mmCIF file of C-alpha atoms and ligand atoms in Angstrom:
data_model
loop_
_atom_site.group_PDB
_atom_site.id
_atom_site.type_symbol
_atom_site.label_atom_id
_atom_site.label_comp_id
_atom_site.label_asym_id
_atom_site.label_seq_id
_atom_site.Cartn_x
_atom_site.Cartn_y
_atom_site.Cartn_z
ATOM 1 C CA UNK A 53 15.045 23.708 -11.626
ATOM 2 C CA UNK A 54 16.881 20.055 -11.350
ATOM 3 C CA UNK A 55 13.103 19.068 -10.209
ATOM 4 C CA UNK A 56 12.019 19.948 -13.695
ATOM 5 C CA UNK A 57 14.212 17.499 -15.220
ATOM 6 C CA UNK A 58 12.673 14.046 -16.405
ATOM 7 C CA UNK A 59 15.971 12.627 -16.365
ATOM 8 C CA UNK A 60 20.016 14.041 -17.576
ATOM 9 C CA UNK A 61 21.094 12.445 -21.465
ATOM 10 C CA UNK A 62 24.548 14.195 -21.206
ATOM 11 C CA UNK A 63 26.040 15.457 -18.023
ATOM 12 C CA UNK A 64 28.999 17.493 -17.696
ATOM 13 C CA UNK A 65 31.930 15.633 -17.985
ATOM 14 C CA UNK A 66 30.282 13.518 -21.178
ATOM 15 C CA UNK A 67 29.645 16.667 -23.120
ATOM 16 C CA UNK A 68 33.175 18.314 -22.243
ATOM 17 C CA UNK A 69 34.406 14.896 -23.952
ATOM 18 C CA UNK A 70 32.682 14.827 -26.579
ATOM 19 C CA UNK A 71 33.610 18.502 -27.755
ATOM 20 C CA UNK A 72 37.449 17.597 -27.102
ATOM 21 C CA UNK A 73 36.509 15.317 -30.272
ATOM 22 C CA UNK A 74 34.454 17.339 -32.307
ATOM 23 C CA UNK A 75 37.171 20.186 -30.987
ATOM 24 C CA UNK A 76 39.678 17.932 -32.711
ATOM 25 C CA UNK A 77 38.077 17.102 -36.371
ATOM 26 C CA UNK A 78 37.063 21.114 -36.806
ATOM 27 C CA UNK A 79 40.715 22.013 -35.981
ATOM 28 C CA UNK A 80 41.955 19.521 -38.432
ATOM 29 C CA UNK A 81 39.726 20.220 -41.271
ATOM 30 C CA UNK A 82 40.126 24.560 -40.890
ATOM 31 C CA UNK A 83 43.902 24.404 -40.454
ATOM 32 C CA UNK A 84 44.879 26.104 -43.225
ATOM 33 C CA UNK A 85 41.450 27.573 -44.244
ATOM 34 C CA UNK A 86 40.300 30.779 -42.844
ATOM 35 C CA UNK A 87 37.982 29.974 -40.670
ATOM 36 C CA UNK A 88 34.665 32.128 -39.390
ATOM 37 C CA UNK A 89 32.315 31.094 -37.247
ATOM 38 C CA UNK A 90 28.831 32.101 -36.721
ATOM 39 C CA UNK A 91 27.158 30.990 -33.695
ATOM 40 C CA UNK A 92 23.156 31.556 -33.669
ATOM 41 C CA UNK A 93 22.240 32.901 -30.380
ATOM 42 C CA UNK A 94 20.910 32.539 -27.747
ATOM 43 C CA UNK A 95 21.120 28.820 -27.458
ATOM 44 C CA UNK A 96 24.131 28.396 -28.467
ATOM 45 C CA UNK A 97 26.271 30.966 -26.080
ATOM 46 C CA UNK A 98 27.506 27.768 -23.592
ATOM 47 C CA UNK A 99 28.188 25.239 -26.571
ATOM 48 C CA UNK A 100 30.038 27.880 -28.579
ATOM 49 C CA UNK A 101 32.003 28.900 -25.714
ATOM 50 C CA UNK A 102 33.408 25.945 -24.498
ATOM 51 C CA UNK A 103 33.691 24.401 -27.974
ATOM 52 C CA UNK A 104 35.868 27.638 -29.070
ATOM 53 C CA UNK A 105 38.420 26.742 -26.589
ATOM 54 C CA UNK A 106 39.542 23.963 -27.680
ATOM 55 C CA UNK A 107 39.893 25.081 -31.292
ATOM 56 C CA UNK A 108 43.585 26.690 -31.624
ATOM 57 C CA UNK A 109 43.004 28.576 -35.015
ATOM 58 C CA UNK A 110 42.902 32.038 -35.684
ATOM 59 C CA UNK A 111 39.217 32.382 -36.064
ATOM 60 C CA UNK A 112 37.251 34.709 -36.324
ATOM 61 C CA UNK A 113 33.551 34.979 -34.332
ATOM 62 C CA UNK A 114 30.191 36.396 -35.251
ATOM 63 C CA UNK A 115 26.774 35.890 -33.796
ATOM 64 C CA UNK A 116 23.100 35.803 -35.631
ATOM 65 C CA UNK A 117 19.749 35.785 -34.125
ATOM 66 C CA UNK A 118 17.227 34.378 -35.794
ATOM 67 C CA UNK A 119 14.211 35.148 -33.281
ATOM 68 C CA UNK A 120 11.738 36.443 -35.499
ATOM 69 C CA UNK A 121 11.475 40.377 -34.640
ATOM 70 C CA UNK A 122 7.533 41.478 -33.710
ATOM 71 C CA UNK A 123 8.020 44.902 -35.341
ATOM 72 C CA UNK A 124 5.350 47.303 -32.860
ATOM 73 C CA UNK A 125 4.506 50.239 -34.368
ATOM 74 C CA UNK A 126 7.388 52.495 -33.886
ATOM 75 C CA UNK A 127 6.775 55.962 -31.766
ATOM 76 C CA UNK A 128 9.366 58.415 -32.176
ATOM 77 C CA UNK A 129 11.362 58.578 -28.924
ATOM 78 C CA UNK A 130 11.414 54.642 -28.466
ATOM 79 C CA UNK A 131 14.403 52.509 -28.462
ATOM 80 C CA UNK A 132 14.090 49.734 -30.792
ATOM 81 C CA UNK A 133 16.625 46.806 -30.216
ATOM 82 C CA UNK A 134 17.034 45.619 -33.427
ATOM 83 C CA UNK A 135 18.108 42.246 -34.348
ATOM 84 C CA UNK A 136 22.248 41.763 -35.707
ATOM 85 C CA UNK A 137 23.041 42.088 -39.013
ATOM 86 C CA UNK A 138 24.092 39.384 -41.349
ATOM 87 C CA UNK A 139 28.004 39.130 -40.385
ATOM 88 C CA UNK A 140 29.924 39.984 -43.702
ATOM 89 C CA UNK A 141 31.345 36.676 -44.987
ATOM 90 C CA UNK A 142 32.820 36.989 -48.402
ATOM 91 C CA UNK A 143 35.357 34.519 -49.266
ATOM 92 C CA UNK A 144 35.424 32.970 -45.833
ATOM 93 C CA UNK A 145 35.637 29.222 -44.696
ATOM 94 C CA UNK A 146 32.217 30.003 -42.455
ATOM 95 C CA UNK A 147 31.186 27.275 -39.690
ATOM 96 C CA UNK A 148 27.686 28.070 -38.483
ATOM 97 C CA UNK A 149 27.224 26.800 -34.760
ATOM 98 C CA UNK A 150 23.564 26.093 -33.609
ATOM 99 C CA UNK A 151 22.513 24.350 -30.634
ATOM 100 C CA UNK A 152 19.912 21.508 -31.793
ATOM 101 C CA UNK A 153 18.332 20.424 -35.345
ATOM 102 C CA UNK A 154 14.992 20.247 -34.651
ATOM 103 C CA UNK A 155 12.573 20.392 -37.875
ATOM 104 C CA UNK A 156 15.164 22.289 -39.798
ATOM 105 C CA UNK A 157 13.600 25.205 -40.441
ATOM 106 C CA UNK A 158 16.132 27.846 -39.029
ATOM 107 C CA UNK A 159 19.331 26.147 -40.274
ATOM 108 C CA UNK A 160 17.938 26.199 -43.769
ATOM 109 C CA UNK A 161 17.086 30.137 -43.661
ATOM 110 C CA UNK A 162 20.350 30.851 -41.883
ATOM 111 C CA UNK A 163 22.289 28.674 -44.548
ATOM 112 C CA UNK A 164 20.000 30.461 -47.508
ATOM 113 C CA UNK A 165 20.552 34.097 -46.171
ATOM 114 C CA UNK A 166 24.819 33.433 -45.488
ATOM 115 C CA UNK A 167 24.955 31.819 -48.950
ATOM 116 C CA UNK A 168 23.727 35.310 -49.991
ATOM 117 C CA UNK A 169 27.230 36.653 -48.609
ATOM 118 C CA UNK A 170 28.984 34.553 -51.198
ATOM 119 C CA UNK A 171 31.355 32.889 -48.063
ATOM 120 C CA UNK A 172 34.030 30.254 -49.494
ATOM 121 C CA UNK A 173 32.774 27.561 -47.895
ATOM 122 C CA UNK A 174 29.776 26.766 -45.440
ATOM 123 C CA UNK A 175 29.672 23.782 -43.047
ATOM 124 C CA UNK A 176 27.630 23.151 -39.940
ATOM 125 C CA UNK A 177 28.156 22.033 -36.476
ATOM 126 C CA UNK A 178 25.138 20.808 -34.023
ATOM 127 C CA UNK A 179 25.317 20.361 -30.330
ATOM 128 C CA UNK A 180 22.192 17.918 -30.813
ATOM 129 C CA UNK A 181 20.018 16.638 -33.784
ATOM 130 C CA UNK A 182 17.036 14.677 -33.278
ATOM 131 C CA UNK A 183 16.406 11.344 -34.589
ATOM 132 C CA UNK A 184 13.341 12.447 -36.960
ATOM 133 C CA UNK A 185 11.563 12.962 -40.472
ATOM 134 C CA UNK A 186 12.495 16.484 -40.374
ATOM 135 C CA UNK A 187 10.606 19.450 -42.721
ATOM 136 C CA UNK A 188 13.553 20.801 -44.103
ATOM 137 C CA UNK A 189 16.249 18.332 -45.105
ATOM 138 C CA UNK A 190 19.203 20.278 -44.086
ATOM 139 C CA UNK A 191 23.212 19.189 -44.398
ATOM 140 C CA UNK A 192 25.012 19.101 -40.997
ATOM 141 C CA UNK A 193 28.949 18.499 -41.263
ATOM 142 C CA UNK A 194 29.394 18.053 -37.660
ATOM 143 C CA UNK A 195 26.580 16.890 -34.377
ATOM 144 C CA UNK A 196 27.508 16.330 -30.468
ATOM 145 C CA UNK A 197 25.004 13.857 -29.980
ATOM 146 C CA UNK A 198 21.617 12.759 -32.100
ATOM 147 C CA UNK A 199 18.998 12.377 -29.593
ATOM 148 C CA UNK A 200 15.309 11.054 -29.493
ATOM 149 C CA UNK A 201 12.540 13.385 -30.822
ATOM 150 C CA UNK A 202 11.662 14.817 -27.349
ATOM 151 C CA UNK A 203 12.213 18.223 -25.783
ATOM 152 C CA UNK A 204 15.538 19.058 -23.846
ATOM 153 C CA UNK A 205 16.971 21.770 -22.093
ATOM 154 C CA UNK A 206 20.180 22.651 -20.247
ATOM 155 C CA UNK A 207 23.670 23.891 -21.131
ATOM 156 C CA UNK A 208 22.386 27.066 -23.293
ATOM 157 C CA UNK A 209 18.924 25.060 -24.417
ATOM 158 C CA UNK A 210 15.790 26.202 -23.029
ATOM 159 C CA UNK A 211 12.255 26.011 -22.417
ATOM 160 C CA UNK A 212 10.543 29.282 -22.558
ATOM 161 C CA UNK A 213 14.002 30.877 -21.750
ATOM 162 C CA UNK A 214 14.622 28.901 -18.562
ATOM 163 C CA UNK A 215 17.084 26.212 -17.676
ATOM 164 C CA UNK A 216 19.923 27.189 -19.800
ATOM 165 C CA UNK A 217 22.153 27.566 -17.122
ATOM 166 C CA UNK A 218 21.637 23.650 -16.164
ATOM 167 C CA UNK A 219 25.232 22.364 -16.779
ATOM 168 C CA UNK A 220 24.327 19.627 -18.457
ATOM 169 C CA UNK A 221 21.547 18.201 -21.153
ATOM 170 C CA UNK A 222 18.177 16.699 -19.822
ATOM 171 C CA UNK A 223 14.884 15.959 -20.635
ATOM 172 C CA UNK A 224 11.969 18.076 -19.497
ATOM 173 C CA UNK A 225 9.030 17.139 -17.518
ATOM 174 C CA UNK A 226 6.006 16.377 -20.192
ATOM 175 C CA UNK A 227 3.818 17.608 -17.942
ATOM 176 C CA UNK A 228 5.927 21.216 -17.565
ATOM 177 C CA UNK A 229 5.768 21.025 -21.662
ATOM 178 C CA UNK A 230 1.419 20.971 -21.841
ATOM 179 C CA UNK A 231 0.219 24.634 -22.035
ATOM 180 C CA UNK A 232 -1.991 25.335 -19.249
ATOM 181 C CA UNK A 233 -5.835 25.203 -20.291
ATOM 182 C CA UNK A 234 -5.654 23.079 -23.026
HETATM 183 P P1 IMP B 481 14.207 23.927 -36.027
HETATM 184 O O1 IMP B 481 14.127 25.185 -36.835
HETATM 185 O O2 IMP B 481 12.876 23.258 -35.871
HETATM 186 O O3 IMP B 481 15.297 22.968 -36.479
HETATM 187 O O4 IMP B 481 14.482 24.345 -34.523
HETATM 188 C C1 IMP B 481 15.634 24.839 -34.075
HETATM 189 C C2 IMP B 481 15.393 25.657 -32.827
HETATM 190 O O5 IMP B 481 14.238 25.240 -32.068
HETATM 191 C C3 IMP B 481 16.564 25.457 -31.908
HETATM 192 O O6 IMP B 481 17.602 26.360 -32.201
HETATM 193 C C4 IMP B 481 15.948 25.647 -30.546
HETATM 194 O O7 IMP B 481 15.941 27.021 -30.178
HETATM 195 C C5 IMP B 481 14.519 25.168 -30.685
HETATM 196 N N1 IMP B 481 14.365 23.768 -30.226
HETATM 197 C C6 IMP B 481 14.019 22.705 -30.980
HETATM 198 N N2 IMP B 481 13.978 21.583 -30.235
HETATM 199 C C7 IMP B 481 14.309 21.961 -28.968
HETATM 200 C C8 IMP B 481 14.454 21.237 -27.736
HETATM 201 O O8 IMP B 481 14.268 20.018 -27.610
HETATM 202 N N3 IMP B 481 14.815 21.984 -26.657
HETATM 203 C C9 IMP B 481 15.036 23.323 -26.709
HETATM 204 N N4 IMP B 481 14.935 24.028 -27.849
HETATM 205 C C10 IMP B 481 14.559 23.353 -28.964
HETATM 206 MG MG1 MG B 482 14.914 28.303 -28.034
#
């Protein structure tokens, strides 16, 4: 797996540091709000977790996934495994946790669909947001680290589900990225 790796942007110790910080801010700006957060899976599940930690509140924790769901045709007798719900928000201080801003795309339909929910408040934390001219201009209240426009993996990120269990953030072999036969 380390073989893969082009070369580490953020190893352990750097991004434990950095989410002591961000740890800090969200912990003073939710301390007397009533604070939910929403983590978008799967990426997500090592950020979240060690962010969480560190936050002392009384919050509360939800997860969405936002894979898109290729509906088969259904059989009677088959178990479907459908995708979560939309957690039930109303009148909560909701912080939506995603792992990187990439085009902008999902954090704009997960921010359109939990506005639905009529929450309080909505802000948005990153792990990592690229340095780009993005499709979807989308508000993000907090970000780990803004990074070049080039594909990472590690620490819950992955590439065609591998490498999220790298403890730390690096950049994936170009070559590992080129689809084979093309
Ligand atoms: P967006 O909708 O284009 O902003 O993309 C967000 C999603 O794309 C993330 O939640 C990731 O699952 C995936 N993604 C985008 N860039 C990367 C990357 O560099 N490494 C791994 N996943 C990525
Ligand atoms: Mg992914």
């Amino acid at each position: 797996m380390q073989s893969d790796i082009e070369r580490v942007l953020f190893d352990g110790p750097a991004i434990h540091k950095r989410l002591d910080e961000i740890a800090t801010q969200i912990t003073a700006d939710y301390s007397d709000r009533d604070l939910t957060v929403i983590a978008i899976l799967t990426g997500t599940l090592i950020f979240m977790s060690d962010l969480l930690r560190r936050i002392p509140l009384p919050l509360k924790l939800d997860c969405l996934s936002v894979a898109s769901y290729h509906g088969k045709t259904q059989t009677s007798g088959e178990v479907i495994f459908k995708e979560l719900s939309v957690p039930d928000v109303a009148g909560q201080d909701v912080l939506i946790l995603d792992d990187i801003l990439d085009t902008g795309r999902t954090l704009e339909a997960v921010l359109k669909e939990m506005q639905t929910a009529r929450p309080r408040s909505i802000r948005v934390c990153v792990l990592l947001s690229k340095r780009k001219q993005r499709a979807r201009n989308v508000d993000v209240d907090y970000i780990g680290f803004e990074i070049d426009d080039e594909f990472v993996v590690g620490y819950g990120l992955d590439f065609m589900e591998r490498y999220r269990n790298l403890p730390y953030i690096g950049v994936l072999k170009k070559e590992l990225l080129e689809e084979p036969g093309q």
